[in-house]
XYZ file of C-alpha atoms in Angstrom:
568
model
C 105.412 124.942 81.959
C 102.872 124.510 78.882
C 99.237 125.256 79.393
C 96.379 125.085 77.652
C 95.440 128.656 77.316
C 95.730 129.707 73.429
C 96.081 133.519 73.254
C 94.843 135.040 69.320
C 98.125 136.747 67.844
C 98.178 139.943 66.656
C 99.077 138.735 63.324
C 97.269 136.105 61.785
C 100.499 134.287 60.487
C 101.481 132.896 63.747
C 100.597 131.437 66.784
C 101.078 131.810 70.560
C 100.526 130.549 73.407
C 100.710 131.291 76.814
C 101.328 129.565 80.226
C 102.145 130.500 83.658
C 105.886 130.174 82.893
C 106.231 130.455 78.846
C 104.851 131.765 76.083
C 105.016 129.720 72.892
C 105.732 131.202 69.402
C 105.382 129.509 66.066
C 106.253 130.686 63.243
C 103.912 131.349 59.635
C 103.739 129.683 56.690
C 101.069 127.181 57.248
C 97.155 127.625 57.570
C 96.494 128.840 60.986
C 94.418 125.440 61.242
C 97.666 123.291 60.189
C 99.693 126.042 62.003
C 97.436 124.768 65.271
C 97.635 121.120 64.988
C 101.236 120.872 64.463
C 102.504 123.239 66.906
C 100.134 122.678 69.675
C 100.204 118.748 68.948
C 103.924 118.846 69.193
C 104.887 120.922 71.807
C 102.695 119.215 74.052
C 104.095 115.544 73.270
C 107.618 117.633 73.902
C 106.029 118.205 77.344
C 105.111 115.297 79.458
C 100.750 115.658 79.229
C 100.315 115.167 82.347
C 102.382 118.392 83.689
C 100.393 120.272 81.947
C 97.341 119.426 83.661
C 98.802 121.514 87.064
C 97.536 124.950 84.988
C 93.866 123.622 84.873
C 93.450 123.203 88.228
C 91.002 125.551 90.203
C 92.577 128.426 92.188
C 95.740 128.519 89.638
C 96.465 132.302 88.755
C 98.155 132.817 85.262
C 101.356 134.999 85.730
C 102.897 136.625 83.301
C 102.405 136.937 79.380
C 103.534 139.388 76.392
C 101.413 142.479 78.192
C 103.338 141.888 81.752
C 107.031 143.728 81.807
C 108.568 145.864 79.074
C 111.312 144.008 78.105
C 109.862 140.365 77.927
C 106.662 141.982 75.928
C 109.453 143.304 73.047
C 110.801 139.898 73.238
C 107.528 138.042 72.355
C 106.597 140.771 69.691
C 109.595 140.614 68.384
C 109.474 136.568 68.219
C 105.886 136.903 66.889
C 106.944 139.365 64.124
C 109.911 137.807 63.155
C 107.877 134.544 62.890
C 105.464 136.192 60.575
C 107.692 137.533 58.300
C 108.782 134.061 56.203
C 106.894 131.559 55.270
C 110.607 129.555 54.529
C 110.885 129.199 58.647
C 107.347 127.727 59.005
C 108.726 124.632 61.272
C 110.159 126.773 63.903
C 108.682 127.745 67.185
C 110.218 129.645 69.736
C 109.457 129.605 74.038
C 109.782 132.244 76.174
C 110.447 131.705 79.728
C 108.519 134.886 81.409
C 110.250 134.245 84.550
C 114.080 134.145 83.687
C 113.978 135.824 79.675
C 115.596 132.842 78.814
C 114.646 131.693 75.105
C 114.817 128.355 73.477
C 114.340 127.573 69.962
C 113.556 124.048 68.019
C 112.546 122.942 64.229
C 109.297 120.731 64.682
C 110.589 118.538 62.368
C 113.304 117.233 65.122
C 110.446 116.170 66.633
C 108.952 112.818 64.465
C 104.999 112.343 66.294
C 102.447 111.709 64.594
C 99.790 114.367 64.045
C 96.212 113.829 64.702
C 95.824 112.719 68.438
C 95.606 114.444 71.358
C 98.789 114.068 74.350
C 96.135 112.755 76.542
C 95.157 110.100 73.754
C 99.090 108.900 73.304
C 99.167 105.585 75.115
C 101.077 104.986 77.712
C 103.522 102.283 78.170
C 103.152 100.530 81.434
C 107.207 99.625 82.876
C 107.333 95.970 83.839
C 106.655 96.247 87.992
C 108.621 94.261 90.662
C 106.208 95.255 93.375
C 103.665 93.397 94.992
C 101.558 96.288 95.900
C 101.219 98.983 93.172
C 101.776 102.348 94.968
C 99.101 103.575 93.042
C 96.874 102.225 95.611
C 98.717 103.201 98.332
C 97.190 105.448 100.800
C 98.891 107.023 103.940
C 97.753 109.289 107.064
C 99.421 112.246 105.161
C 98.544 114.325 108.240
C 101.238 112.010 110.208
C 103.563 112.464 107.554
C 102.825 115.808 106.132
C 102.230 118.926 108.044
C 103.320 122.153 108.629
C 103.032 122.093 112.325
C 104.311 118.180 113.515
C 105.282 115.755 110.853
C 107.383 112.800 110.767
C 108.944 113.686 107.137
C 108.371 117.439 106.294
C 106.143 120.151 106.514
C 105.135 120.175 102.728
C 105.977 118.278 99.585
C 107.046 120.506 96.904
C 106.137 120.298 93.183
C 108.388 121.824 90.963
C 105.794 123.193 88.454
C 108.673 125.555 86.528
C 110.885 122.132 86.199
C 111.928 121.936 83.051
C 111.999 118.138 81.963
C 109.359 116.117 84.258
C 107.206 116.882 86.855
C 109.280 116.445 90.495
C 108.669 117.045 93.352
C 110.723 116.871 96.765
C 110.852 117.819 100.050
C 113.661 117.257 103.257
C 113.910 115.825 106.874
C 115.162 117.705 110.026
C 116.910 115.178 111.795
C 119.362 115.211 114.257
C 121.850 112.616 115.198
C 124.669 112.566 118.583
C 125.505 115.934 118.294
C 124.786 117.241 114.674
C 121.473 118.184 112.973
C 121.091 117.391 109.160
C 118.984 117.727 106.521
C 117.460 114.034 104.178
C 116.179 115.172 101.064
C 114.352 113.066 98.798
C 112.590 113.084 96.151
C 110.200 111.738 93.299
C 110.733 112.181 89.243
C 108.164 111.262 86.819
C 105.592 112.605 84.707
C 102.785 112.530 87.166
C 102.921 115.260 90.059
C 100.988 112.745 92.008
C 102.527 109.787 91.451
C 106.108 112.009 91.743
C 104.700 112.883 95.425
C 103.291 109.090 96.481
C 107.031 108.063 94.998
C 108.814 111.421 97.112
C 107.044 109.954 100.647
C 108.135 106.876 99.985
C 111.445 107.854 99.425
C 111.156 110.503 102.536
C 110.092 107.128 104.831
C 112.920 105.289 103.558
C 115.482 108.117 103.738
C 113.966 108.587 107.675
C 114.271 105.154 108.087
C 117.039 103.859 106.672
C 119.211 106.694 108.421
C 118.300 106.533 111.913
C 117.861 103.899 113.904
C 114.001 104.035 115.555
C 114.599 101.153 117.983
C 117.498 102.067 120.072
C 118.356 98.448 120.930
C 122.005 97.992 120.141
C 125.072 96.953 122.344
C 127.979 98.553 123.419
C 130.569 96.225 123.247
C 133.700 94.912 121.692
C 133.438 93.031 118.640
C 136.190 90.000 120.359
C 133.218 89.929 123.252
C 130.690 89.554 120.618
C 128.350 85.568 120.761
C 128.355 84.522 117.292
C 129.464 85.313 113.743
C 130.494 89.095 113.534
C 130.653 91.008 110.169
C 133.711 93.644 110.160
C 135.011 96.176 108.124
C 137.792 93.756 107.481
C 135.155 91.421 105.185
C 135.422 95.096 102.818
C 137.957 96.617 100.908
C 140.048 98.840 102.887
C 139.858 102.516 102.997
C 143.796 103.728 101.310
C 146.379 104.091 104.303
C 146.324 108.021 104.138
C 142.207 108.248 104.810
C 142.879 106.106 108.402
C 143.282 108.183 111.491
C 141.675 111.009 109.412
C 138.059 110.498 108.136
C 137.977 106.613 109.703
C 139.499 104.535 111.999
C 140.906 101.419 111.644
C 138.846 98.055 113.007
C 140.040 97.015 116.850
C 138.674 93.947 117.904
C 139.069 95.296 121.275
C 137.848 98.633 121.081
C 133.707 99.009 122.057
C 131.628 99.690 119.352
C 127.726 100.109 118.520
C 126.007 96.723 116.653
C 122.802 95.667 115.039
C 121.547 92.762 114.502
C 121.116 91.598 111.000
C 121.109 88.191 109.149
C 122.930 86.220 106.191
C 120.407 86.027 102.872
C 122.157 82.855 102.276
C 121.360 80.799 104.814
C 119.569 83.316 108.017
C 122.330 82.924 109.817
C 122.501 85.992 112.485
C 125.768 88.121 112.715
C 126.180 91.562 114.290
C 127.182 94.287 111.630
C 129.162 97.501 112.469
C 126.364 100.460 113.413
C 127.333 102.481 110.824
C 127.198 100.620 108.043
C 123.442 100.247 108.528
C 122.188 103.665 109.528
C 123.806 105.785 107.009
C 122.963 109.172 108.846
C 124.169 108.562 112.333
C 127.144 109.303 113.652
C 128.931 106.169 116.005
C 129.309 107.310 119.550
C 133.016 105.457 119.872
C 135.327 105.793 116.381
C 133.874 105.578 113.137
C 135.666 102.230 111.277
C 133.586 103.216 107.964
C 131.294 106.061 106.107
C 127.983 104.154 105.512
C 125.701 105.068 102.444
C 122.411 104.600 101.446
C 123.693 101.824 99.003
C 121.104 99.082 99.010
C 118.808 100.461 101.415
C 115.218 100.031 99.538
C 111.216 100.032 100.611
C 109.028 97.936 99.899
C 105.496 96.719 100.169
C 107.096 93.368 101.801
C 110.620 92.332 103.390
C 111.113 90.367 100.212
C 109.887 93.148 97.655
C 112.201 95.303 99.715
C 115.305 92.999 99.404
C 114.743 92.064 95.565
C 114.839 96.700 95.632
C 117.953 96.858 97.673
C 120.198 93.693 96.218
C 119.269 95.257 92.596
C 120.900 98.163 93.791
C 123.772 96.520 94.956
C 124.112 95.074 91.423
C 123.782 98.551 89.955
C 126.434 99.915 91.867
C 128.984 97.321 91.793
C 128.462 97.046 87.753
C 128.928 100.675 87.439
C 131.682 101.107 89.963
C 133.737 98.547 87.685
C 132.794 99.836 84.807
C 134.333 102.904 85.976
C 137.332 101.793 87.335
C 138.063 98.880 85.315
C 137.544 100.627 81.909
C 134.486 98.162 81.170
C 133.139 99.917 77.592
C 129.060 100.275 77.963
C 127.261 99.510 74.991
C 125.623 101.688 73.137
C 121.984 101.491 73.056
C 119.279 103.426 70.908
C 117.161 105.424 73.415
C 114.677 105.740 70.949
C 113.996 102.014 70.969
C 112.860 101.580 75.039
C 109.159 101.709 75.069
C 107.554 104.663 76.740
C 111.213 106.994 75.641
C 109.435 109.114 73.081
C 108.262 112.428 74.834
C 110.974 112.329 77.157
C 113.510 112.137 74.392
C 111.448 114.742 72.306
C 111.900 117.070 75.133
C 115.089 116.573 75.468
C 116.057 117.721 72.092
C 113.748 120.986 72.894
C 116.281 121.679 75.074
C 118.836 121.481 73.132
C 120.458 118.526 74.822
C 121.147 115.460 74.156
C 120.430 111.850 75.253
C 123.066 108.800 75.717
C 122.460 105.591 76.943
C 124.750 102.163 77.442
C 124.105 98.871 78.559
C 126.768 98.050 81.364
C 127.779 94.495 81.582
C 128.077 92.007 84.395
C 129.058 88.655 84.934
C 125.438 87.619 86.159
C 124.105 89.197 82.617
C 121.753 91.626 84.794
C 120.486 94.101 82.623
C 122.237 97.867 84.383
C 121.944 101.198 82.289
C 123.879 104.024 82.741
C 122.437 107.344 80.830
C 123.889 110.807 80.546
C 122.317 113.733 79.415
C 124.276 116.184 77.770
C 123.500 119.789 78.297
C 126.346 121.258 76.605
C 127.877 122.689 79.970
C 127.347 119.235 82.363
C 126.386 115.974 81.621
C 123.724 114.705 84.401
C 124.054 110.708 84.632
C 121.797 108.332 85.823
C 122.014 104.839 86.227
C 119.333 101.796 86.793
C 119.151 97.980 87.572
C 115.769 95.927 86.853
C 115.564 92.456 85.511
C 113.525 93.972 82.249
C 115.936 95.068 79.588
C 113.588 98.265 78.452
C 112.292 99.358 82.148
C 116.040 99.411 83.285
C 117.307 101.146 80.264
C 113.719 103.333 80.369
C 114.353 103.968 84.600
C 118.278 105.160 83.592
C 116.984 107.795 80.885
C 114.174 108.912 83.266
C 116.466 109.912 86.346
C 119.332 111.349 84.117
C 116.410 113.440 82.554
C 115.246 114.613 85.943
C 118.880 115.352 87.275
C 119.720 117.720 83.835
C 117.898 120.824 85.651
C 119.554 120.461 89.076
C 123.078 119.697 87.864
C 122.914 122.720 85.506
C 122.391 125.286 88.834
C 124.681 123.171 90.583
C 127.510 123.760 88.606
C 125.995 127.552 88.024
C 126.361 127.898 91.754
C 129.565 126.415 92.705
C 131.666 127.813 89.490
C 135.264 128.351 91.462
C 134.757 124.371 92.698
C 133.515 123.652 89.409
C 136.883 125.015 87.942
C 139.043 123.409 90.928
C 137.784 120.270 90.074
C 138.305 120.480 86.752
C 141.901 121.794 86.793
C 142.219 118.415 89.628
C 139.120 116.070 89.725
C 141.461 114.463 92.656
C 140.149 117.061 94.810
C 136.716 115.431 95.041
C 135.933 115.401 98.569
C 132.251 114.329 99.495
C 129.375 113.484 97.328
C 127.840 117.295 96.595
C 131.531 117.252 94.106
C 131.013 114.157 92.152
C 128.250 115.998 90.202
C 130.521 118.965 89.018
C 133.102 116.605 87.430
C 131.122 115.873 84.027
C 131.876 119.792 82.775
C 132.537 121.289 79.877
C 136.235 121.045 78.904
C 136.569 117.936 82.003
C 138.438 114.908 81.466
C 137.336 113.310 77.994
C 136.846 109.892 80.002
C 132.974 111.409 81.580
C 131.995 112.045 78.055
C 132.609 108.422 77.088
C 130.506 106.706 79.742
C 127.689 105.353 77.778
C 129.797 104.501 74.859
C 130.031 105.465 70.877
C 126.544 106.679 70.353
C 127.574 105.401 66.373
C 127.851 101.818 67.415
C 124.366 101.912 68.666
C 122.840 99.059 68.875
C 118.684 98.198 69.246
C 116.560 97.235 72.075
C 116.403 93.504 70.497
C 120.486 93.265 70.422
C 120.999 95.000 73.585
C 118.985 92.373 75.061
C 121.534 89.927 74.455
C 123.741 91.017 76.580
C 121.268 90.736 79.711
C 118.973 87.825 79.148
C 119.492 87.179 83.405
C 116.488 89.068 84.125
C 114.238 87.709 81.535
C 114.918 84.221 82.830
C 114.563 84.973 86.673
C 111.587 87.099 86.005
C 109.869 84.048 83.792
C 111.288 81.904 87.019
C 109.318 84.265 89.456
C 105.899 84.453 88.238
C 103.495 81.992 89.574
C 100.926 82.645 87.107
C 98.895 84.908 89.850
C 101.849 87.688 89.537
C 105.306 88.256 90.469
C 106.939 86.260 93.158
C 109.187 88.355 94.671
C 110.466 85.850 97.141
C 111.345 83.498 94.377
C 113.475 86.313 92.477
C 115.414 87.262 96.065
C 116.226 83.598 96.209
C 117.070 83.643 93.134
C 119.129 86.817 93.558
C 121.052 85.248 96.169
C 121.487 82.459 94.488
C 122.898 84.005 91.503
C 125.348 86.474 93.567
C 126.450 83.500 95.499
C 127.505 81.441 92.306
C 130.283 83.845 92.134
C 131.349 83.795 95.818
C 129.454 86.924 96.892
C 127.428 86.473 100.466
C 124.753 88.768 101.166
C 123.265 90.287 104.225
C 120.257 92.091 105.465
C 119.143 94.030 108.169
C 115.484 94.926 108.946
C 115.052 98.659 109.535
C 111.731 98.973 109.277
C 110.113 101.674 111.667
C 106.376 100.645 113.770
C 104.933 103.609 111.734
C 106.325 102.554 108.446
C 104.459 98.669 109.320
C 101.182 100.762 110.009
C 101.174 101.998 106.027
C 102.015 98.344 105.240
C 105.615 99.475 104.081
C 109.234 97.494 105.152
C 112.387 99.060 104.871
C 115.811 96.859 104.720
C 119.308 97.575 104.412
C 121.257 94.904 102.167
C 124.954 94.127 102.161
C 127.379 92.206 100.284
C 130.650 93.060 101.364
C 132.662 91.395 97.781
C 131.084 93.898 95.712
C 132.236 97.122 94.373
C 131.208 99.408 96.958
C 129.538 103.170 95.694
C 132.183 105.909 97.939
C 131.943 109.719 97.531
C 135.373 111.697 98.320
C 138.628 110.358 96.743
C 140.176 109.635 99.612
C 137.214 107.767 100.499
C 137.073 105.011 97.516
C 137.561 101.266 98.877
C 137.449 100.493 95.209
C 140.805 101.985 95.021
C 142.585 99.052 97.185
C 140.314 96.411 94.786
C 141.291 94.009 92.597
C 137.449 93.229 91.796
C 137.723 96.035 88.704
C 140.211 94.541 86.883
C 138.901 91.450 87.496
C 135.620 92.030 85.932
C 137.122 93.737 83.069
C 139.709 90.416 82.116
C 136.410 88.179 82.500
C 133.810 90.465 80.783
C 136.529 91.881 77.835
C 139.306 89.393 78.109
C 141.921 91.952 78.547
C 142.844 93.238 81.841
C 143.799 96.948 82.127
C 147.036 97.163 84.144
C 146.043 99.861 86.811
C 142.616 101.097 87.591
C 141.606 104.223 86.402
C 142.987 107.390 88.354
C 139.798 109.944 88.333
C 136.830 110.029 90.640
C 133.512 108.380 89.083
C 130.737 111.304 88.328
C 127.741 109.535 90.275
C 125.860 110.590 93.001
């Protein structure tokens, strides 16, 4: 964490500063006003501004610094006298983390921003918004939510002020199912501790919501006894023959089973889905016939804000999933190009990581990103569907970015799975291992997600390849905004043209209505579907992979690809 404070250095011929959680050392050479303006300029814009501010507010104590602990007050003198010595290494600066001794080291000149402005005076690039409501605005009984004593979602939200890329924070959900107890976490990632928190409740409500069932009303019957159209796991790919009779059960018509009540996007037809492939976290009383995930479950100011959320999702995954398994090549985008990239990517390189991006390609021309951030030890992915080409690509970068500090203690904390899995990425078996696949010496295909970073290609020629979402976006505003019920119509019209129904189910809690939010779950049952254990992948009885790949490459691979895909 960066503050403000600027401490005077011993030596005039560098600089320092110090924060609750670093000290910053820059080396001589320069006029201590140049010296100043470059360092302090740049470092900052390596930081997102915004962070920074947490240090300023009242009641924050500074901890730490050159005079606190032996062996960290050697390091920075040692830093700060090395740095004085040579004027030749005046573009280097040096942070100390007080807290772990950890050191990291950059040349400012990796770092092209202009000089001369302040962070706060950089202008901020506003993503293109599908919401009707800007959650900016939103305001919630926090007490109801919030509270260390009786609260729907979590005694606290956390901000993760030593975070090392944005400004997250995150909290988790008690709940307890049949006869189990578990734990939702969620989470919000952006530069903004405020807007990370608004974004980690609503996230939290949707988590709650989408993964228990509030109103109990469901029957207990067979699916053969059943008025009306019925939705089975039959209308999905099937689980492989060795997963039934061990982590599901195959589909009796006969057999009673739990049911909600849910709805065809194509026509509002009703049909009764399978329990648990609605509420994601609840365990069926009778057998299980699938595992539900939180695959296109999505909030939303609206049931049609919430749909447009949850069917882009299902896009995502199925693109990805395909990708994957089909051996789709992503193309390579410059990160560099997406508006509103720059201090992100700036602190990436501070890091000494490094940033890849790649277009994935559908046959609806949707733009999905995949991006992977490569900390030398794990590469932390992140993926993102929008109908804007540069908030898609700019949403992928963003979560990969806010995954790198997580996945690194991950795979710090697990290291005999870590090397189990990479001696036999087969072994994969639930989602917490899908993360620890993209190691150091893993299989070469998770380094080769987002494509030849030397083919990359701009914003303007990326484009190309997903000019959907321009046109249904230019389709969807009604000159007073975005029409989100136009785009979901148009969503389903577009899946549709290729044979893909979709459903929905309203999950929406009475307190979630009260804070004017809906929460849906949406299902189409053609698509790829997003599975976590290897036993577990549907995709692996689906022809749907190679099918993409023959129609978006026009050659079709003649198996699918044997290794587990590294999201989560």
């Amino acid at each position: 964490m960066i503050g403000l404070a600027h401490s005077a250095p011993s030596r005039d011929s560098a600089a320092v500063w110090t924060a609750p959680a670093t000290v910053v050392v820059g080396a001589g050479g320069l006029t201590r006003a140049e010296r100043d303006a470059v360092i302090a300029d740049r470092w900052f814009r390596a930081r997102p501004h915004v962070q920074a501010q947490v240090v300023s507010r009242s009641g924050v104590r500074r901890v730490g610094g050159p005079e606190d602990g032996e062996l960290l007050g050697r390091i920075v003198r040692s830093l700060r006298d090395f740095a004085s010595a040579g004027a030749a290494e005046a573009t280097n600066v040096w942070e100390v983390d007080q807290r772990s001794g950890l050191i990291r080291h950059t040349e400012l000149s990796e770092i092209a921003t202009p000089l001369g402005e302040t962070a706060a005076e950089v202008p901020r690039v506003d993503a293109v918004s599908l919401r009707e409501r800007d959650l900016a605005g939103w305001e919630w009984e926090s007490a109801g939510l919030i509270d260390p004593i009786a609260a729907l979602l979590a005694p606290e939200v956390t901000d993760a002020v030593a975070c090392t890329t944005l400004a997250p924070a995150s909290g988790a959900t008690a709940t307890r199912t049949r006869d189990s107890a578990r734990r939702l976490t969620w989470s919000g990632q952006g530069e903004s501790f405020s807007g990370s928190r608004r974004s980690a409740v609503v996230e939290g409500i949707e988590r709650l919501v989408g993964g228990q069932q509030f109103t109990r009303r469901h029957p207990l019957t067979s699916a053969r006894a059943l008025e009306g159209r019925v939705l089975t796991p039959r209308a999905f790919d099937p689980y492989l023959g060795s997963a039934y009779g061990r982590i599901v059960e195959r589909f009796d018509a006969a057999r009673p089973h739990e049911w909600v009540s849910g709805s065809s996007l194509r026509d509002d037809e009703h049909v009764w889905i399978p329990r648990e492939l609605v509420y994601y976290a609840e365990i069926p009383e009778n057998e299980r016939w699938a595992l539900g995930t939180s695959s296109g479950c999505a909030t939303g100011s609206s049931l049609d804000e919430a749909t447009v959320f949850g069917l882009l999702e299902l896009i995502e995954r199925d693109t990805f999933v395909n990708a994957w398994y089909g051996g789709i090549d992503a193309v390579p985008a410059l990160a560099e190009d997406f508006p509103g990239a720059a201090g992100m990517l700036a602190r990436v390189r501070l890091l000494g990581w490094r940033m890849e991006l790649g277009l994935l390609r559908n046959a609806w021309n949707v733009p999905v990103f995949v991006a992977a951030v490569d900390t030398g030890e794990v590469r932390a992915f992140g993926a993102a569907a929008h109908l804007d080409v540069a908030t898609a690509g700019l949403r992928a970068m963003t979560e990969a970015v806010a995954y790198a500090p997580g996945r690194i203690a991950e795979v710090a904390d697990n290291a005999d799975r870590v090397d189990e899995l990479r001696r036999d990425p087969r072994r994969a078996r639930h989602i917490e291992d899908h993360p620890l696949l993209p190691v150091r010496g893993a299989h070469p295909a998770y380094a080769t997600m987002c494509g030849d970073p030397r083919e990359a290609l701009s914003l303007d020629e990326i484009s190309a390849f997903a000019d959907a979402g321009t046109r249904l976006l230019h389709d969807g505003d009604d000159g007073a905004g975005v029409d989100v019920r136009g785009i979901r119509s148009a969503l389903v019209r577009l899946l549709a043209e290729e044979g893909i129904e979709t459903f929905r189910v309203v999950q929406s809690a009475p307190f979630e209505k009260q804070l004017g939010l809906e929460t849906v779950m949406t299902l189409a049952p053609a698509l790829s579907q997003l599975d976590f254990g290897w036993e577990a992948q549907r995709v692996r009885t689906s022809t749907r992979p190679l099918d993409q790949a023959q129609l978006l490459t026009g050659r079709r691979p003649s198996a699918l690809r044997d290794l587990p895909h590294p999201f989560s």
